[in-house]
mmCIF file of C-alpha atoms in Angstrom:
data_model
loop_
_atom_site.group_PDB
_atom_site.id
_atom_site.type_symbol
_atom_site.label_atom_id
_atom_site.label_comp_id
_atom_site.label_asym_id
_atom_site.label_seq_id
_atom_site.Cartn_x
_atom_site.Cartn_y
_atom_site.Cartn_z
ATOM 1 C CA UNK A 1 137.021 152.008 96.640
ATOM 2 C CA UNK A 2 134.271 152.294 93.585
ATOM 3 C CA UNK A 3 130.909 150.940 94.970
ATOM 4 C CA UNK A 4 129.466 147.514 93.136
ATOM 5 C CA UNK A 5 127.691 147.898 90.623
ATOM 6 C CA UNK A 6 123.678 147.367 90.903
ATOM 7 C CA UNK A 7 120.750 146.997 88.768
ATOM 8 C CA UNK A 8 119.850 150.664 89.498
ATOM 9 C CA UNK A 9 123.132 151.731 87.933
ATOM 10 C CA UNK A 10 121.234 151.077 84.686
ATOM 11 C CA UNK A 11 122.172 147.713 83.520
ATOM 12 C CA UNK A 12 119.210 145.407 82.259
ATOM 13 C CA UNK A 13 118.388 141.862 83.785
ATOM 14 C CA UNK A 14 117.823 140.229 80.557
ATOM 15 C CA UNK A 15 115.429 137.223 80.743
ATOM 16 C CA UNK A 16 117.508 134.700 78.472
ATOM 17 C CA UNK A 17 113.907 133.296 77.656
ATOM 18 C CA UNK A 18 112.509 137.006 76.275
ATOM 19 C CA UNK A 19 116.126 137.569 74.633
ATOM 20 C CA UNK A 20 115.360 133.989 72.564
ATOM 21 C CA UNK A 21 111.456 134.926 71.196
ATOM 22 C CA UNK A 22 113.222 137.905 70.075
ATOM 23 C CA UNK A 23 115.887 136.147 67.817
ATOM 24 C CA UNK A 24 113.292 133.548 66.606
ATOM 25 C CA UNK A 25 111.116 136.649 65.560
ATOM 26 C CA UNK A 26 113.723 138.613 64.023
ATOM 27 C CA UNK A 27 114.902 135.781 61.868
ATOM 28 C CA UNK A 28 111.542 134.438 60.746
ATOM 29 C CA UNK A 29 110.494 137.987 60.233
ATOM 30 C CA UNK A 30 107.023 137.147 61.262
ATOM 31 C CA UNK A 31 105.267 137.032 64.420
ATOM 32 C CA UNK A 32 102.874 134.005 63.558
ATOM 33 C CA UNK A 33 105.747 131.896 61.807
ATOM 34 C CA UNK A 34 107.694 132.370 65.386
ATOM 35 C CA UNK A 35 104.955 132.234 67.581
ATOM 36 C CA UNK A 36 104.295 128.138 65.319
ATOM 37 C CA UNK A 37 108.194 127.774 65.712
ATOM 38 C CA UNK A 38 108.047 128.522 69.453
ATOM 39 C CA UNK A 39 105.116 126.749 70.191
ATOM 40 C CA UNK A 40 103.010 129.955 71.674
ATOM 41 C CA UNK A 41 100.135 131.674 70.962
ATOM 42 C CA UNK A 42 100.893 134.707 68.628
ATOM 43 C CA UNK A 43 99.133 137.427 71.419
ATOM 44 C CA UNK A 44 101.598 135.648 74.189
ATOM 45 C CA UNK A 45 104.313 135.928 72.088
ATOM 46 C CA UNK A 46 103.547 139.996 71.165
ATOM 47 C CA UNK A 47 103.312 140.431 75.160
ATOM 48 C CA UNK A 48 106.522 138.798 75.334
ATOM 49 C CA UNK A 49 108.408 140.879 72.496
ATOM 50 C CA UNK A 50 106.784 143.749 74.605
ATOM 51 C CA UNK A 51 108.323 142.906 77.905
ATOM 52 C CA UNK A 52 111.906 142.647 76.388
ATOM 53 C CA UNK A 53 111.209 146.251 74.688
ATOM 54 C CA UNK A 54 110.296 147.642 77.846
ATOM 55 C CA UNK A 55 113.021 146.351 80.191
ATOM 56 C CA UNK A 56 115.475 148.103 77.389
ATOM 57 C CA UNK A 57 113.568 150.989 76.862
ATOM 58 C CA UNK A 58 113.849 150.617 72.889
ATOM 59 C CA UNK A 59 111.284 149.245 69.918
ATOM 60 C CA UNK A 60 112.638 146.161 68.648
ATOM 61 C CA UNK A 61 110.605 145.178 65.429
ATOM 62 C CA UNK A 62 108.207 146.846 63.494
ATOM 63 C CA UNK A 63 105.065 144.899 62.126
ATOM 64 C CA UNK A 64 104.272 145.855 58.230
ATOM 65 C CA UNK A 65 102.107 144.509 55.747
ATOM 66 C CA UNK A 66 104.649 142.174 54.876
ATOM 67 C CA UNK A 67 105.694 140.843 57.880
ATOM 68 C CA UNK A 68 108.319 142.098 60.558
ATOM 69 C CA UNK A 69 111.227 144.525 60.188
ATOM 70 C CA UNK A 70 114.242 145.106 62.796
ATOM 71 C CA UNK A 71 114.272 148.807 64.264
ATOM 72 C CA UNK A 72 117.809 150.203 64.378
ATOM 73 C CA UNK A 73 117.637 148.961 67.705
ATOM 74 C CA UNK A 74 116.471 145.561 66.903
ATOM 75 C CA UNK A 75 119.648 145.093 64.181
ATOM 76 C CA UNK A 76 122.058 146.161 67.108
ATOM 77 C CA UNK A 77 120.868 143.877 69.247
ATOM 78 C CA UNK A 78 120.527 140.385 67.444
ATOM 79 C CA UNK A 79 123.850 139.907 67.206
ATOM 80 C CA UNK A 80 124.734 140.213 70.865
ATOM 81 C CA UNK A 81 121.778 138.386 71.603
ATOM 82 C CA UNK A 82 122.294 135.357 69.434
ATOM 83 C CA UNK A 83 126.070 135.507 71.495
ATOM 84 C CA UNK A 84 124.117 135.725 74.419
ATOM 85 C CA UNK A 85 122.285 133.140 73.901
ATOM 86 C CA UNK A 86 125.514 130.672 72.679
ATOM 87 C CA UNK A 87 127.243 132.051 76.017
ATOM 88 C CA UNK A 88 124.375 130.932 77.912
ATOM 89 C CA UNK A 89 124.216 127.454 76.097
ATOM 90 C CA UNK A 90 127.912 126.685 76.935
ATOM 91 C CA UNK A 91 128.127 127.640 79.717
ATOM 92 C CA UNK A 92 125.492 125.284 80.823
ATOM 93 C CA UNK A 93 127.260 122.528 78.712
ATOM 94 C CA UNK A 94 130.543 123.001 80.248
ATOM 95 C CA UNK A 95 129.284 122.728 83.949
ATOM 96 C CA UNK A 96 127.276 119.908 82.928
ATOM 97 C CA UNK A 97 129.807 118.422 81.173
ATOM 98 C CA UNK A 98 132.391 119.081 84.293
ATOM 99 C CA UNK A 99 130.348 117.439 86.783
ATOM 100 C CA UNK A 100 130.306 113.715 84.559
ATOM 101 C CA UNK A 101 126.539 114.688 82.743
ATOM 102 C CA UNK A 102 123.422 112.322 83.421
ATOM 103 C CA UNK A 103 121.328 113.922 81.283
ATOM 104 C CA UNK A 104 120.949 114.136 77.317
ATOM 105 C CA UNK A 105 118.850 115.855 75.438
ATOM 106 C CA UNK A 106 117.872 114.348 71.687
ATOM 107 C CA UNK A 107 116.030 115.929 69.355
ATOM 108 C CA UNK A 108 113.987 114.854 65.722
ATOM 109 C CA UNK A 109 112.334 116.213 63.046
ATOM 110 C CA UNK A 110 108.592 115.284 62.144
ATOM 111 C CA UNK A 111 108.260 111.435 60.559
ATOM 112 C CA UNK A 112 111.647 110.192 62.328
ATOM 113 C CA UNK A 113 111.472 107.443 64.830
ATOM 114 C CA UNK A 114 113.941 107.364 67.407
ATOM 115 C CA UNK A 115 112.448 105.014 69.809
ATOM 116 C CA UNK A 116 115.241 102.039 69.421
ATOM 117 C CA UNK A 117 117.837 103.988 69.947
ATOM 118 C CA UNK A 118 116.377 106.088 73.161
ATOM 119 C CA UNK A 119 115.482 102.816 74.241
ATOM 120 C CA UNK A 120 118.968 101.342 73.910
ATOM 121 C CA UNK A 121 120.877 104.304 75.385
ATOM 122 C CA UNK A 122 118.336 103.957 78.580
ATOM 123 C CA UNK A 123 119.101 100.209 78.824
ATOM 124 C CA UNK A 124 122.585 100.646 79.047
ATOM 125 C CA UNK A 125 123.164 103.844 80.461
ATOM 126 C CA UNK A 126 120.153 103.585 83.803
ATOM 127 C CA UNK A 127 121.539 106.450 85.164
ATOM 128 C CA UNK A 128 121.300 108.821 82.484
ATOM 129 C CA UNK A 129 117.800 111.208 82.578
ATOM 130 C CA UNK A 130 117.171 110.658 78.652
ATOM 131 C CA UNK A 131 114.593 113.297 77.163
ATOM 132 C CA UNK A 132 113.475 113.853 73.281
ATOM 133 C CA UNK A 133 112.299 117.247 71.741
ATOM 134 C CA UNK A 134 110.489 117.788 68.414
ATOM 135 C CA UNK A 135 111.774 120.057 66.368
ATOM 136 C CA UNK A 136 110.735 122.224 63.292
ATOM 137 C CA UNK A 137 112.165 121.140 60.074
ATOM 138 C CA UNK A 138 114.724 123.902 59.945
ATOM 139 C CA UNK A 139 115.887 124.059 63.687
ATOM 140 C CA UNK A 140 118.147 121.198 63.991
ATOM 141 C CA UNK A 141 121.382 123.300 63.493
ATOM 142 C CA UNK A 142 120.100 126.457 65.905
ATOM 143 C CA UNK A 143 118.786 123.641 68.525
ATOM 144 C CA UNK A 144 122.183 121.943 69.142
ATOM 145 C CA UNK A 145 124.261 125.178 68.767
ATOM 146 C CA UNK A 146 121.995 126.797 71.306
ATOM 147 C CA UNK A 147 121.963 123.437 73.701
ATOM 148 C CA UNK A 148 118.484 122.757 73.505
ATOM 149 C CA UNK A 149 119.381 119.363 72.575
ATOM 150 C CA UNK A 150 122.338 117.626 72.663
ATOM 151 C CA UNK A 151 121.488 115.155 69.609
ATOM 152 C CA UNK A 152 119.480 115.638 66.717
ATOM 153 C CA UNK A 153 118.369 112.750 63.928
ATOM 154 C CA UNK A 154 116.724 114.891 61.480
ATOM 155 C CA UNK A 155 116.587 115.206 56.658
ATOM 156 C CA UNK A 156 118.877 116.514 55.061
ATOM 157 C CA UNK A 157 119.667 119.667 53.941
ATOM 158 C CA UNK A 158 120.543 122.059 56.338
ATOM 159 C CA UNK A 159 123.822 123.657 57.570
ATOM 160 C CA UNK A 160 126.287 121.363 59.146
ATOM 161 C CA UNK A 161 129.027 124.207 59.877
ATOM 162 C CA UNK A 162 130.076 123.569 63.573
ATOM 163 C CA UNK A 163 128.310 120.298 63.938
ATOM 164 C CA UNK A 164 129.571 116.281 63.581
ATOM 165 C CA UNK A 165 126.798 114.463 60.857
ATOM 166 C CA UNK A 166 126.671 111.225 60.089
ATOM 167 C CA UNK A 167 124.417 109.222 57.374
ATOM 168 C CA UNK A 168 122.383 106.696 59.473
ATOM 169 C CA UNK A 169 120.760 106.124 56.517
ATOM 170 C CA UNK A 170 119.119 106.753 52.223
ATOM 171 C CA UNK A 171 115.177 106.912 51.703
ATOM 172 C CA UNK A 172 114.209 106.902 48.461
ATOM 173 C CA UNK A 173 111.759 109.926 47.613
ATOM 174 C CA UNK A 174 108.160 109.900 46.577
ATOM 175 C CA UNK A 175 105.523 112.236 44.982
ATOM 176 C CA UNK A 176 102.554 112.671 46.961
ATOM 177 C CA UNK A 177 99.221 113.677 45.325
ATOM 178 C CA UNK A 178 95.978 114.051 45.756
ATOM 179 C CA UNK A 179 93.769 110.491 46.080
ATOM 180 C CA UNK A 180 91.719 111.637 42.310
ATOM 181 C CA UNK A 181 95.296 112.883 40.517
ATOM 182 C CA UNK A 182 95.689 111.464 37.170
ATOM 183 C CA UNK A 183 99.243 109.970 38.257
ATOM 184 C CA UNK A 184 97.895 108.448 41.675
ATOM 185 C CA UNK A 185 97.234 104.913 40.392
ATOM 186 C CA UNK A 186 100.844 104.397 38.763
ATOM 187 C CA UNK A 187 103.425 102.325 39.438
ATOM 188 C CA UNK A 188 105.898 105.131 39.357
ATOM 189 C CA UNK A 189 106.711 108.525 37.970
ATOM 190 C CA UNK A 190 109.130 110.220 37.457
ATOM 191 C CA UNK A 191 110.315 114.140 37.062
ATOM 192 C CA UNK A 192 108.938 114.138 33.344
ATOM 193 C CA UNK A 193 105.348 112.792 34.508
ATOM 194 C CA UNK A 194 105.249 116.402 37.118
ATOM 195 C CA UNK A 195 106.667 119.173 34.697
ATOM 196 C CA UNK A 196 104.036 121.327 34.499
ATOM 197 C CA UNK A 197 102.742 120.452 37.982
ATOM 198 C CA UNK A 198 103.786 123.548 40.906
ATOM 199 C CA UNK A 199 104.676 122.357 43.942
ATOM 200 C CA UNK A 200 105.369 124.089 47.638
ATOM 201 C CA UNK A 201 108.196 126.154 48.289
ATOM 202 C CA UNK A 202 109.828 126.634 51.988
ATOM 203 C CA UNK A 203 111.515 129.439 53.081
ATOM 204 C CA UNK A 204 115.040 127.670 52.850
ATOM 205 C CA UNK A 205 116.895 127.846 49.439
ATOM 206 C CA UNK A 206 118.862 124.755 50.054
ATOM 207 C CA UNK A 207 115.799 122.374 50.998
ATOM 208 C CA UNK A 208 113.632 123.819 47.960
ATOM 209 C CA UNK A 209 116.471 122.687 45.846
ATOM 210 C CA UNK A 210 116.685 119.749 47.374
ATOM 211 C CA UNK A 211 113.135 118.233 47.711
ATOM 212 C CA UNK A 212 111.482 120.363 44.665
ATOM 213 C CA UNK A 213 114.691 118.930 42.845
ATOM 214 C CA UNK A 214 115.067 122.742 41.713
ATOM 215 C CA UNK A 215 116.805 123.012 38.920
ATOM 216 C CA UNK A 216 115.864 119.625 37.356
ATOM 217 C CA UNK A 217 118.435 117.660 35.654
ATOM 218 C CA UNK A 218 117.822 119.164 32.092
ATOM 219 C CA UNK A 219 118.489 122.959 33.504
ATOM 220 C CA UNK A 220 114.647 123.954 33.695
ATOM 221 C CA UNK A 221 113.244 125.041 36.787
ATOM 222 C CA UNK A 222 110.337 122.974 39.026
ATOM 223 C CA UNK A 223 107.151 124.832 38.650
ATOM 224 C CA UNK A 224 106.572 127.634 41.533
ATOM 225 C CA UNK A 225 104.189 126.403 43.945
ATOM 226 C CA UNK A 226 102.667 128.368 47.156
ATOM 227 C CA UNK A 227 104.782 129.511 49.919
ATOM 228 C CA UNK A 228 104.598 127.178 53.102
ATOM 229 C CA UNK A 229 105.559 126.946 56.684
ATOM 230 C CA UNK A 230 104.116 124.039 58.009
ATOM 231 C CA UNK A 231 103.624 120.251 57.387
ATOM 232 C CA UNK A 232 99.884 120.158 57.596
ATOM 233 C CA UNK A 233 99.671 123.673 55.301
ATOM 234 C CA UNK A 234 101.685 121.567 52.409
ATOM 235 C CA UNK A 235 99.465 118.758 53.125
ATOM 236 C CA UNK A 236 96.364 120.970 52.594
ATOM 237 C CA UNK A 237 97.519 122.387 49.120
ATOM 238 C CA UNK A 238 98.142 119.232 47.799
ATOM 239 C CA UNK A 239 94.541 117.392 48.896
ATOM 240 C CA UNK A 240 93.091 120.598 47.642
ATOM 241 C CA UNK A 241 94.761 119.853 44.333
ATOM 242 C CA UNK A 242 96.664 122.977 44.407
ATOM 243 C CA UNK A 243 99.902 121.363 44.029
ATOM 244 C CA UNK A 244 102.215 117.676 43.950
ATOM 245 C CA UNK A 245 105.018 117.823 46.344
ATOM 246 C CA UNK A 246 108.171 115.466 46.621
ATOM 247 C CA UNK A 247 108.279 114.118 50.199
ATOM 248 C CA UNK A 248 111.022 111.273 52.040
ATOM 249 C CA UNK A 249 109.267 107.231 51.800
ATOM 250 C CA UNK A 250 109.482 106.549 55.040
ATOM 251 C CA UNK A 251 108.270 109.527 56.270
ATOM 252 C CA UNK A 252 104.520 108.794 53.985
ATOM 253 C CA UNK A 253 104.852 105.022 55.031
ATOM 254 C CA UNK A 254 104.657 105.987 58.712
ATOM 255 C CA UNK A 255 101.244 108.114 57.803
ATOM 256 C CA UNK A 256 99.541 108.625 54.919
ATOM 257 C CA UNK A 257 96.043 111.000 55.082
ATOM 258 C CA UNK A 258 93.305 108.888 52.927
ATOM 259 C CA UNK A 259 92.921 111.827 50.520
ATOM 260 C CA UNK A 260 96.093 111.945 49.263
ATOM 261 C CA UNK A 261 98.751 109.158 47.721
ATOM 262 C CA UNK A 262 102.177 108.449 47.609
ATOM 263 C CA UNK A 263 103.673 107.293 44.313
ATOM 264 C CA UNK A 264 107.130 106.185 43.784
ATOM 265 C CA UNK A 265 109.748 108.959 42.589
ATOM 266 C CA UNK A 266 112.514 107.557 39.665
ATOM 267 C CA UNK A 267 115.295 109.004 38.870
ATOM 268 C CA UNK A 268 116.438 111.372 41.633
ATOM 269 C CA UNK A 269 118.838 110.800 44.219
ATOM 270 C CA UNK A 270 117.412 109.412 47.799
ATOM 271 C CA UNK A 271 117.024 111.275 50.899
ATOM 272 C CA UNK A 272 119.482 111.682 53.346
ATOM 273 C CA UNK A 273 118.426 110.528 57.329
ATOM 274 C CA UNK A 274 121.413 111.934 59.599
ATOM 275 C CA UNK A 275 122.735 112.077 63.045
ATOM 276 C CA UNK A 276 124.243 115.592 64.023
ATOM 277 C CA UNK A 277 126.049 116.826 67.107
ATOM 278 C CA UNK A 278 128.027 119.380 68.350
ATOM 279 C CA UNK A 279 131.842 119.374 66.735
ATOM 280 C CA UNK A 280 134.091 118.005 69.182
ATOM 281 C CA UNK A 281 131.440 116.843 71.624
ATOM 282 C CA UNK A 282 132.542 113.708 72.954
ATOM 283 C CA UNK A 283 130.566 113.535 76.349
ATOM 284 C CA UNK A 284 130.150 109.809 77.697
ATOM 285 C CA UNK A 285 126.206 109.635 76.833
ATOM 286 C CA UNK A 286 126.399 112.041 73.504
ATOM 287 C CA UNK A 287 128.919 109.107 72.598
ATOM 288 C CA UNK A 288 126.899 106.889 73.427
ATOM 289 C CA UNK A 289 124.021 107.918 71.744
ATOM 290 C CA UNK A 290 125.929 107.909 68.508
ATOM 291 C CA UNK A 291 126.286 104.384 68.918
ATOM 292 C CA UNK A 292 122.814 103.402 69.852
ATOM 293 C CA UNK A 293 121.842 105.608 66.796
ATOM 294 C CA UNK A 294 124.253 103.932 64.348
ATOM 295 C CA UNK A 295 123.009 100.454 65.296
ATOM 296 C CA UNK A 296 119.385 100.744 66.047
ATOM 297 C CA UNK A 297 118.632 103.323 63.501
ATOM 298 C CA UNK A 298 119.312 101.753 59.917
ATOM 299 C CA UNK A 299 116.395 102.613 57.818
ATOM 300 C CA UNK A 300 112.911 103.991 57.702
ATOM 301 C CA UNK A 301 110.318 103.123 59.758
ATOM 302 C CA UNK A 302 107.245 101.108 59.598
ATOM 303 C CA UNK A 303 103.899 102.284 58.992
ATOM 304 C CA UNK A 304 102.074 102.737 62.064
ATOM 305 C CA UNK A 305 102.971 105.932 63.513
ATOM 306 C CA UNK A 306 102.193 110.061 62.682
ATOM 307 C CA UNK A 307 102.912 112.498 60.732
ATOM 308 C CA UNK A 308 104.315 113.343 57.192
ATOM 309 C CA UNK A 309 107.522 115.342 56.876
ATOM 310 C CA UNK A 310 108.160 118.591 54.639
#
C-alpha cells in the first residue's frame, strides 16, 4: 500500500490569506495601490508577498519603475490562485448555507447608507449575526464572488457577470469644484460650461466613461485629467484647482469639504444605486436582505454623514 502523502513530500501549505495579497497585487500591478485596497501598510504587505515566495520557492512579481510585473512564475500562478481562492469561498458558502446560515455579510461602497435596511433585517431576523464591510469602489464584483460579503449596495458601473443587480434607486449627478471656481455660484451647468476643464481618470474604462461622461454626447472626448486611486486624492486635485470632477448627489449631500462645491449637472443621465448578489443565491437572510434593501433603501441619503464617493 503507497504511504499518505505529507507535507515533506513537497506539497506547499498555502495560506489562503498570502495566496489573496498576491492576486490583489498582481491585478493592481502596484504594491501601494494593493497595500490601500487591502487595508495594510505597504512594508507589511512586501513581507507578506515575501512569505508566499518563499513557501513556493519562486519570485512572484517584479517591482519596476512603473509599477509591478508578474514573473513567469507569478502568470502561472494567478490563475490557480484566483480558483483557489473561489474554491475556498464556496466551499465556505455551501457548508454555511447547508447548516440553515445565521450570518450575512453586506458590503457598500463609500457615500452609501445602509443603516435602514441592516436595521430592518436585524429586527426581523434576531437570530441572524448581521455584519457590514466597506469596500473600494471597484471591489464589489471580486468581494461577493470571493464571499467576503454576501450583499453589496454599491454605483454603478462595474461588471455584473455572475451576479443578481437590482436598481434600488437614480441620483442625479453633480460637478464638484473648487469653493473660488468661476462656475461655483451657478444654478447649474451643464457639459458645455466644463469643456475645456480636465477632470480625474480611474483605472477602470467603464467608470471613466461613465462619470467623466467620456465620449460626450457630440463625439468629443472629456478633457484628460490626473490619474487617481483614491477618494480623498480626487478630492485634493480638485480643491487644488487642478481639475472639476462629476460625482453622484447624494453622495456630496451626505459630505461636502468647505473648499470645494457641488453644482447641479444638466443634461446627462443619473446615477445608478444597486443591490448585487451572487446569481442564484437564494439563502433565507440574502433573501431577506433584498427585501429590507428594496423597501428601506429608496433614494439618497441625507446630509449628515461622511465621505464623498469617486
Amino acid at each position: 500500500m503507497p504511504d499518505t502523502p505529507t507535507a515533506s513530500d513537497g506539497a506547499a501549505d498555502l495560506d489562503l490569506r498570502l495566496v489573496r495579497y498576491f492576486t490583489v497585487v498582481a491585478e493592481l500591478r502596484h504594491f501601494g495601490r494593493a497595500a490601500a485596497a487591502l487595508h495594510l501598510a505597504q512594508p507589511s504587505l512586501s513581507r507578506q508577498i515575501r512569505r508566499l515566495e518563499d513557501r513556493l520557492g519562486a519570485r512572484l512579481l517584479d517591482r519596476t519603475p512603473h509599477g509591478t510585473e508578474l514573473t513567469d512564475a507569478g502568470r502561472a500562478l494567478l490563475p490557480r490562485a484566483r480558483a483557489l481562492l473561489r474554491a475556498a469561498g464556496q466551499a465556505v458558502a455551501e457548508t454555511r448555507a447547508a447548516a440553515e446560515p445565521t450570518r450575512l455579510t453586506v458590503g457598500y461602497t463609500t457615500g452609501l447608507i445602509i443603516t435602514p435596511a441592516v436595521r430592518e433585517l436585524r429586527r426581523r431576523h434576531p437570530d441572524a449575526d448581521v455584519h457590514t464591510l466597506h469596500l473600494a469602489w471597484d471591489r464589489p464584483r471580486a468581494a461577493l464572488l470571493d464571499h467576503r460579503v454576501d450583499a453589496v449596495v454599491a454605483r454603478l458601473p462595474f461588471p455584473t457577470d455572475r451576479l443578481e443587480v437590482s436598481v434600488l434607486y437614480d441620483e442625479p449627478r453633480v460637478l464638484l469644484v473648487p469653493a473660488g471656481h468661476r462656475l461655483a455660484g451657478r444654478e447649474r451647468v451643464t457639459l458645455e460650461d466644463i469643456g475645456d476643464e480636465p477632470q480625474p481618470r480611474l483605472p477602470d474604462p467603464a467608470w471613466n466613461a461613465f462619470w467623466r461622461v467620456d465620449p460626450r454626447p457630440d463625439g468629443s472626448r472629456a478633457p484628460e485629467g490626473p490619474l487617481v486611486d483614491t477618494v480623498e486624492d480626487k478630492l485634493e486635485l480638485i480643491a487644488a484647482g487642478d481639475a472639476v470632477s462629476i460625482a453622484p448627489a447624494g453622495s456630496v449631500a451626505v459630505h461636502l469639504r468647505s473648499d470645494l462645491a457641488a453644482v447641479p449637472l444638466e443634461g446627462v443621465e443619473p446615477g445608478h444605486v444597486v443591490l448585487a448578489t451572487r446569481a442564484g443565491d437564494r439563502g433565507r437572510l440574502v433573501t431577506a436582505f433584498r427585501q429590507a434593501a428594496r423597501s428601506r433603501l429608496t433614494g439618497p441619503p441625507h446630509p449628515g454623514g461622511p465621505a464623498v464617493d469617486l
